[in-house]
Amino acid sequence: PRWGGWLTLWLLAVALGAGINQGLYRLQGLVEQAAMDWMANISEEDPLRTETSLGHIGQLKLGNGIALRVQTSRPLLEPVLLRTAAYNVYLAPNWVLSGKSGFYWMQPSRSGNWKVVAGPEQPRFAQPVDSQHNLQMEIDGVASHVNPVLALPPGVLQIEGQQFNGLTRNSMGTLQANMGREHFHYRLHYQPALLDQSAPDAQDLALPRQEQANLTALAQQLQLPGQPTARAMHQLKRWFASEFRYSTFRQGNSLGYSAISDFLQRNRQGHCEHFASASVLLLRAAGIPARYAVGYSVQEADRFGTGYVVRQRHAHAWTLVWLNGMWQDFDTTPAAWGQQEQQQAPWWEAVADGWHWLAYQIRDWEIRPWHAALLLLALGLVWRLRRAAPTAKKSRPRKQATAQAMNPFEPSGASPFYQIEQHLAKLGCARNRGEALEHWLRRIAPQLGSAASMALAQIIALHYRCRFGPPGDHVVRQLSEACASWLRDFHNCLKENAPK
């Protein structure tokens, strides 16, 4: 009947309208996310002031774009905090640096590197410097202006950055570079155990007048005053873990409540800026010097390489506490915050990462122009050899033999590392499907013990070199010997630490 045809057309129109509406909704989300990424990229870093979103109403959107690429001399077993700046004065809702903490120019060495431990205003470290225990980290990124603030791990000893025209530093360890180009690449030598011993001052105990009464009462309620610093930190972290939750969505503050008071006394949910600010102020209310620190958390492996990527959503805030005569990192934000942020990643993130990786490779050629010259020379040589080669097609076994000669570990089971993986799987420490080796090692490290975990981390680094080679014969031999030694030395220890 005729009404059936009209009904069919009506249903098709409704379905088409719903599809268009859903498509426009998704397009709006993509445009908003791209705009947030763009705004995050052009925002200038200010070492004297950081504008927090305390009191922000609604969803706090963080960019998914890659801000930094990080290479480390050894795999990371846990997230590493890279600090960009520290602040000591709270002017709600922002943190600022006191006026006396000015910047001064650092003098490079004859080789063009900067010794961070040199100079009267530099930090005094808690332990003597031993160059044999230095770790290395390479950081690459794009600056929004010519004076970027550098992201640094704890215990930095030396910085190698040939494109820096100069470096300035303040008493809180913030380093600002003077550059002649928009992208930067620098190498760090550091020792995480070397912590800053620069003494605190009165600003590190100051409380805002309008918050002082509430903070003091809450600190006493939590029994923080009079406790040893380590015990007070433990009680505070446990309180935040049990009574609060991480969230990037905020409702409006209740009438008569400030942003901090509303977070601590009523809402009890927020993001890292809430947890860090509240921790600083509560510790100060207990008589413990504390500062507010900002930077990035290195926690995501690079899907296109062996290093790590730091996204804009990995921007983080935490607390610096004066403990045992040195400034130590103290993070009360729930540890699951990184996983919550990852769940909000868009489906097209892998495509964007691939584009960023390609741009990174091209930018690397800009830093070293002779790479492009070598590429053109190699292309010309390949073209010349191809013209001189016979036209007959080579057999597939020949190609496979050539690939095997370039990389002897191309078949997955050929690497001796897989003997260790199979051995651990029999003991109940199997690697999940698709799980990165660094994440797997971090998960089973408590069952292996520190010695076995550190040795296995070095083996994984050698395995990566051989797996994505082509490696040299000495690297292949070194990996085989290390795997055999590991199985021999830690075989019995694994049986004792394996889950029952």
XYZ file of C-alpha atoms in Angstrom:
500
model
C 0.000 0.000 0.000
C 0.927 3.631 -0.498
C 1.222 4.376 3.230
C 3.929 1.700 3.501
C 6.109 3.575 1.030
C 5.607 6.862 2.886
C 6.404 5.159 6.190
C 9.601 3.734 4.705
C 10.620 7.162 3.404
C 9.850 8.708 6.803
C 11.971 6.132 8.610
C 14.829 6.691 6.150
C 14.578 10.442 6.699
C 14.650 9.984 10.477
C 17.666 7.671 10.233
C 19.440 10.091 7.884
C 18.705 13.016 10.206
C 19.962 11.086 13.225
C 23.119 10.120 11.337
C 23.764 13.708 10.280
C 23.149 14.937 13.831
C 25.538 12.340 15.270
C 28.128 13.194 12.630
C 27.901 16.914 13.408
C 28.213 16.134 17.118
C 31.380 14.126 16.515
C 32.740 16.816 14.189
C 32.139 19.435 16.891
C 34.033 17.290 19.380
C 36.959 16.913 16.982
C 37.061 20.659 16.315
C 36.918 21.441 20.038
C 39.692 18.957 20.774
C 41.862 20.329 17.962
C 41.295 23.839 19.279
C 42.281 22.773 22.792
C 45.436 21.135 21.447
C 46.268 24.272 19.486
C 45.651 26.537 22.481
C 47.795 24.277 24.667
C 50.610 24.477 22.127
C 50.672 28.277 21.893
C 50.198 29.005 25.587
C 53.303 30.563 27.071
C 54.934 29.062 30.124
C 55.495 31.548 32.909
C 58.158 30.607 35.499
C 56.907 33.373 37.809
C 53.190 32.541 37.806
C 50.958 29.582 36.995
C 47.229 30.061 36.468
C 45.380 27.083 37.932
C 41.809 26.083 37.110
C 40.762 25.992 40.785
C 37.150 27.127 40.840
C 36.624 26.133 37.199
C 33.064 24.940 36.524
C 32.369 22.107 34.067
C 34.599 19.650 32.236
C 38.295 20.436 32.155
C 39.491 19.435 28.689
C 43.156 18.524 28.312
C 44.888 18.221 24.941
C 45.863 14.862 23.451
C 48.693 16.246 21.337
C 52.295 15.217 22.032
C 54.213 17.890 23.934
C 57.546 16.062 24.441
C 59.366 12.979 23.232
C 61.647 11.352 25.797
C 64.442 8.817 25.391
C 66.015 7.239 28.491
C 69.237 5.305 28.980
C 67.283 2.517 30.711
C 63.583 1.512 30.707
C 61.373 3.245 33.274
C 59.835 0.933 35.874
C 57.484 3.661 37.162
C 56.335 7.112 35.990
C 58.926 9.895 36.244
C 58.018 13.501 37.096
C 59.668 16.182 34.963
C 59.457 19.505 36.793
C 59.221 22.748 34.844
C 58.715 25.200 37.739
C 58.026 25.527 41.462
C 56.077 28.252 43.296
C 55.818 29.291 46.936
C 53.009 31.897 47.233
C 49.307 31.040 46.892
C 47.137 33.879 45.561
C 43.843 32.099 44.930
C 43.344 30.606 42.454
C 46.949 30.939 41.241
C 50.457 30.196 42.479
C 53.287 32.710 42.052
C 56.977 32.963 42.829
C 58.114 35.374 45.543
C 59.911 38.472 44.317
C 63.325 37.565 45.734
C 63.610 34.401 43.631
C 65.066 36.111 40.569
C 66.782 34.524 37.577
C 70.489 34.727 36.775
C 72.511 33.660 33.755
C 74.388 30.376 33.828
C 77.843 30.119 32.286
C 78.435 27.245 29.843
C 81.582 25.143 29.879
C 84.165 25.271 27.094
C 82.361 22.426 25.312
C 79.104 24.404 25.275
C 77.374 22.339 27.988
C 75.862 23.689 31.193
C 76.949 22.322 34.571
C 73.867 22.635 36.749
C 75.738 21.922 39.995
C 78.171 24.840 39.522
C 77.731 28.321 41.008
C 76.862 29.832 44.385
C 73.120 29.877 43.693
C 72.952 26.266 42.515
C 71.382 23.546 44.689
C 73.409 21.681 47.284
C 72.852 17.971 46.808
C 72.234 15.442 49.558
C 74.904 12.991 48.357
C 78.317 13.358 46.671
C 78.210 13.316 42.888
C 79.466 10.053 41.346
C 79.631 10.257 37.543
C 79.653 6.443 37.258
C 75.989 6.340 38.331
C 74.754 9.046 35.954
C 71.601 8.375 33.934
C 70.871 10.015 30.599
C 67.650 11.402 29.181
C 66.993 13.102 25.838
C 64.003 15.423 25.468
C 62.621 16.796 22.221
C 59.753 19.228 21.731
C 58.448 22.406 20.113
C 58.526 25.691 22.024
C 55.644 28.154 21.827
C 58.129 31.036 22.108
C 61.876 31.631 22.137
C 62.253 31.366 25.944
C 60.816 27.956 26.939
C 60.994 26.531 30.448
C 62.839 23.194 30.460
C 61.293 20.004 31.859
C 63.802 18.367 34.215
C 63.947 15.184 36.326
C 65.331 15.312 39.904
C 69.096 15.526 40.352
C 70.117 17.125 37.031
C 73.903 17.525 36.793
C 74.561 18.635 33.225
C 72.577 19.805 30.191
C 73.719 19.458 26.589
C 71.730 21.736 24.287
C 73.686 23.087 21.343
C 70.790 25.226 20.065
C 70.516 27.150 23.359
C 71.891 30.682 23.212
C 71.833 30.794 27.004
C 70.225 29.414 30.179
C 68.875 31.231 33.226
C 68.047 29.650 36.578
C 66.330 30.655 39.808
C 66.829 29.410 43.367
C 63.999 26.841 43.025
C 65.655 25.012 40.155
C 63.579 26.411 37.272
C 65.622 26.661 34.060
C 64.600 28.910 31.187
C 66.350 28.714 27.804
C 67.055 31.418 25.265
C 66.661 29.929 21.795
C 66.891 30.971 18.196
C 64.500 28.325 16.847
C 61.124 26.916 17.801
C 62.049 23.259 18.340
C 64.499 22.052 20.968
C 66.463 18.915 21.719
C 68.623 18.539 24.798
C 70.332 15.756 26.709
C 70.442 15.492 30.499
C 72.861 13.750 32.830
C 71.171 13.176 36.187
C 71.059 11.082 39.346
C 67.572 10.763 40.922
C 69.058 10.233 44.404
C 70.712 13.681 44.368
C 68.057 15.965 45.873
C 68.162 19.711 46.361
C 69.202 20.792 49.887
C 68.567 24.548 49.454
C 67.060 25.606 52.792
C 63.397 26.721 52.996
C 62.342 30.191 54.119
C 59.286 31.855 55.642
C 57.374 31.809 52.340
C 57.408 28.005 52.417
C 55.229 28.083 55.560
C 52.923 30.983 54.650
C 49.149 30.448 54.485
C 46.591 32.725 52.778
C 44.834 34.788 55.443
C 41.309 33.894 54.304
C 42.088 30.141 54.405
C 44.258 30.019 57.523
C 41.567 29.199 60.104
C 39.978 26.375 58.085
C 43.317 24.856 57.095
C 44.668 24.959 60.652
C 41.516 23.309 62.016
C 41.560 20.601 59.366
C 45.273 19.897 59.947
C 44.595 19.450 63.660
C 41.618 17.208 62.889
C 43.934 15.008 60.821
C 46.525 15.099 63.653
C 49.246 16.435 61.378
C 50.916 19.048 63.651
C 53.663 17.644 65.850
C 54.031 14.471 63.791
C 57.319 13.546 62.096
C 57.228 14.792 58.517
C 57.224 11.320 56.957
C 54.328 10.199 59.168
C 52.323 13.347 58.436
C 52.844 12.782 54.692
C 51.681 9.172 55.035
C 48.513 10.183 56.920
C 47.725 12.906 54.395
C 48.196 10.625 51.382
C 46.060 7.897 52.969
C 43.307 10.423 53.738
C 43.221 11.664 50.145
C 43.243 8.082 48.794
C 40.312 6.953 50.958
C 38.113 10.071 51.062
C 38.662 11.741 47.656
C 38.512 10.819 43.986
C 40.077 12.143 40.811
C 37.818 13.988 38.358
C 38.229 16.560 35.595
C 34.590 17.706 35.994
C 33.779 20.291 38.621
C 30.477 21.701 39.823
C 30.178 25.234 41.116
C 31.420 26.059 44.618
C 28.896 26.163 47.420
C 27.934 29.582 48.725
C 30.510 30.811 51.219
C 33.175 28.266 50.207
C 36.417 29.050 48.416
C 37.777 26.626 45.789
C 40.144 24.970 48.295
C 37.570 24.810 51.106
C 34.928 23.402 48.766
C 37.361 20.691 47.602
C 38.454 19.745 51.129
C 35.174 20.008 53.030
C 32.304 19.423 50.595
C 32.946 18.224 47.037
C 36.050 16.080 47.654
C 36.779 15.473 43.985
C 39.083 17.277 41.610
C 42.185 17.070 39.471
C 45.891 17.285 40.263
C 45.871 21.056 40.889
C 43.347 20.559 43.694
C 45.306 17.732 45.327
C 48.673 19.487 45.024
C 47.445 22.874 46.291
C 45.561 21.341 49.199
C 48.576 19.194 50.153
C 50.922 22.190 50.187
C 48.601 24.263 52.356
C 47.759 21.453 54.809
C 51.439 20.597 55.283
C 52.211 24.254 55.920
C 49.366 24.384 58.433
C 51.139 21.509 60.228
C 54.415 23.461 60.289
C 56.075 21.541 57.431
C 57.683 23.593 54.602
C 56.138 22.815 51.221
C 56.004 24.185 47.684
C 53.781 23.781 44.610
C 55.428 22.127 41.581
C 54.231 21.741 37.989
C 55.512 19.760 35.018
C 54.814 16.494 33.245
C 54.494 12.814 34.096
C 56.386 10.426 31.788
C 54.243 7.298 31.713
C 53.273 6.361 28.125
C 55.497 4.296 25.810
C 55.942 5.520 22.245
C 54.013 3.239 19.905
C 56.377 4.163 17.052
C 59.690 3.797 18.895
C 61.480 2.645 22.034
C 61.118 5.889 23.997
C 58.183 7.667 25.610
C 55.687 10.343 24.595
C 54.436 13.070 26.926
C 51.056 14.487 25.955
C 49.428 17.721 27.034
C 47.045 15.670 29.170
C 50.112 14.389 31.063
C 50.703 17.879 32.457
C 50.729 17.426 36.223
C 50.997 19.266 39.531
C 52.415 17.900 42.769
C 54.034 18.955 46.055
C 57.632 19.519 47.122
C 58.166 18.710 50.825
C 61.153 19.557 53.014
C 62.007 16.088 54.362
C 65.281 14.924 55.943
C 67.032 18.144 54.967
C 66.138 18.058 51.259
C 63.238 18.834 48.886
C 61.401 15.659 47.858
C 58.505 15.056 45.439
C 55.189 14.199 47.095
C 52.167 13.370 44.918
C 48.762 12.873 46.552
C 46.771 12.691 43.316
C 45.264 9.172 42.990
C 47.608 6.998 40.942
C 44.811 6.018 38.535
C 44.593 9.552 37.098
C 46.728 8.583 34.086
C 44.455 5.669 33.205
C 41.362 7.893 33.478
C 42.929 10.406 31.107
C 43.869 7.591 28.693
C 40.260 6.392 28.563
C 39.239 9.787 27.172
C 41.685 9.515 24.256
C 40.010 9.794 20.811
C 39.947 6.889 18.364
C 42.129 8.772 15.874
C 44.986 9.279 18.348
C 47.157 6.610 16.668
C 46.867 8.418 13.321
C 47.823 11.719 14.930
C 50.773 10.026 16.649
C 51.990 8.682 13.309
C 51.818 12.152 11.775
C 53.666 13.616 14.760
C 56.365 10.933 14.455
C 56.842 11.777 10.772
C 57.079 15.490 11.571
C 59.566 14.643 14.308
C 61.792 12.790 11.833
C 61.664 15.687 9.380
C 62.389 18.145 12.169
C 65.357 16.026 13.185
C 66.747 16.491 9.692
C 66.357 20.240 10.126
C 68.493 20.074 13.259
C 71.129 18.064 11.379
C 70.897 19.097 7.674
C 73.523 16.563 6.599
C 70.903 13.846 7.196
C 68.964 15.146 4.191
C 72.137 15.164 2.085
C 72.850 11.547 3.036
C 69.266 10.590 2.183
C 69.537 12.121 -1.298
C 72.877 10.400 -1.818
C 71.413 7.055 -0.718
C 68.399 7.455 -3.033
C 70.700 8.241 -5.942
C 72.838 5.195 -5.203
C 69.763 2.924 -4.989
C 68.461 4.300 -8.306
C 71.851 3.727 -9.939
C 72.120 0.146 -8.646
C 68.560 -0.635 -9.691
C 69.263 0.454 -13.247
C 72.395 -1.707 -13.345
C 70.741 -4.780 -11.766
C 69.175 -7.538 -13.941
C 65.419 -7.302 -14.451
C 64.683 -10.862 -13.353
C 62.638 -11.058 -10.159
C 64.339 -12.511 -7.157
C 62.722 -15.401 -5.332
C 60.987 -14.918 -2.004
C 63.340 -17.283 -0.100
C 66.223 -15.063 -1.227
C 64.505 -11.976 0.232
C 63.762 -13.775 3.469
C 67.396 -14.886 3.737
C 68.548 -11.292 3.218
C 66.175 -10.015 5.890
C 67.344 -12.748 8.241
C 70.960 -11.740 7.631
C 70.149 -8.109 8.481
C 68.252 -8.987 11.634
C 68.847 -12.480 13.076
C 65.961 -12.010 15.541
C 63.241 -11.226 12.977
C 61.400 -14.499 13.761
C 59.835 -13.873 17.149
C 61.138 -17.045 18.758
C 64.794 -16.571 17.794
C 65.788 -14.126 20.530
C 67.146 -15.739 23.723
C 65.051 -13.245 25.665
C 61.963 -15.324 24.897
C 63.463 -18.172 26.918
C 63.220 -15.915 29.978
C 59.665 -14.902 29.048
C 58.589 -18.558 28.685
C 60.292 -19.422 31.969
C 58.442 -16.615 33.789
C 55.153 -17.692 32.189
C 55.551 -21.175 33.692
C 56.027 -19.532 37.109
C 52.798 -17.521 36.806
C 54.315 -14.239 35.595
C 53.097 -14.432 31.993
C 52.976 -11.314 29.844
C 49.485 -10.294 28.736
C 48.686 -10.180 25.047
C 49.773 -6.856 23.575
C 51.388 -5.744 26.859
C 54.533 -3.649 26.436
C 57.677 -5.171 27.915
C 58.274 -2.165 30.208
C 54.715 -2.387 31.581
C 55.039 -6.156 32.039
C 58.326 -5.762 33.927
C 56.845 -3.030 36.127
C 53.882 -5.302 36.983
C 55.955 -8.365 37.967
C 58.878 -6.464 39.542
C 57.607 -6.984 43.150
C 57.551 -10.755 42.543
C 61.040 -10.844 41.035
C 62.979 -8.715 43.489
C 65.100 -5.634 42.799
C 68.233 -7.433 41.572
C 66.377 -9.635 39.085
C 64.247 -6.690 37.885
C 67.233 -4.412 37.231
C 69.081 -7.170 35.363
C 65.974 -7.956 33.302
C 65.528 -4.259 32.422
C 69.028 -4.214 30.903
C 68.259 -7.414 28.973
C 65.068 -5.855 27.569
C 67.073 -2.870 26.345
C 69.496 -5.231 24.556
C 66.551 -7.208 23.166
C 65.079 -4.035 21.651
C 68.380 -3.236 19.975
C 68.558 -6.715 18.486
C 64.867 -6.984 17.636
C 64.673 -3.700 15.721
C 68.312 -3.799 14.542
C 70.125 -4.702 12.457
C 72.391 -5.256 15.459
C 76.107 -5.876 15.541
C 77.527 -9.299 16.326
C 78.794 -8.047 19.686
C 75.286 -6.952 20.716
C 73.805 -10.339 19.772
C 76.539 -12.103 21.722
C 76.060 -9.779 24.704
C 72.303 -10.480 24.767
C 72.810 -14.266 24.625
C 75.329 -14.182 27.469
C 73.114 -11.891 29.580
C 70.055 -14.160 29.142
C 72.008 -17.282 30.049
C 73.476 -15.544 33.107
C 70.032 -14.305 34.197
C 68.468 -17.774 33.995
C 71.393 -19.238 35.908
C 71.600 -16.609 38.667
C 67.918 -15.964 39.325
C 66.326 -19.368 38.647
C 65.928 -20.332 42.312
C 64.994 -16.798 43.392
C 62.131 -16.786 40.906
C 60.699 -19.973 42.342
C 60.611 -18.402 45.799
C 59.018 -15.135 44.607
C 56.578 -16.654 42.120
C 52.868 -16.420 43.025
C 51.471 -19.521 44.694
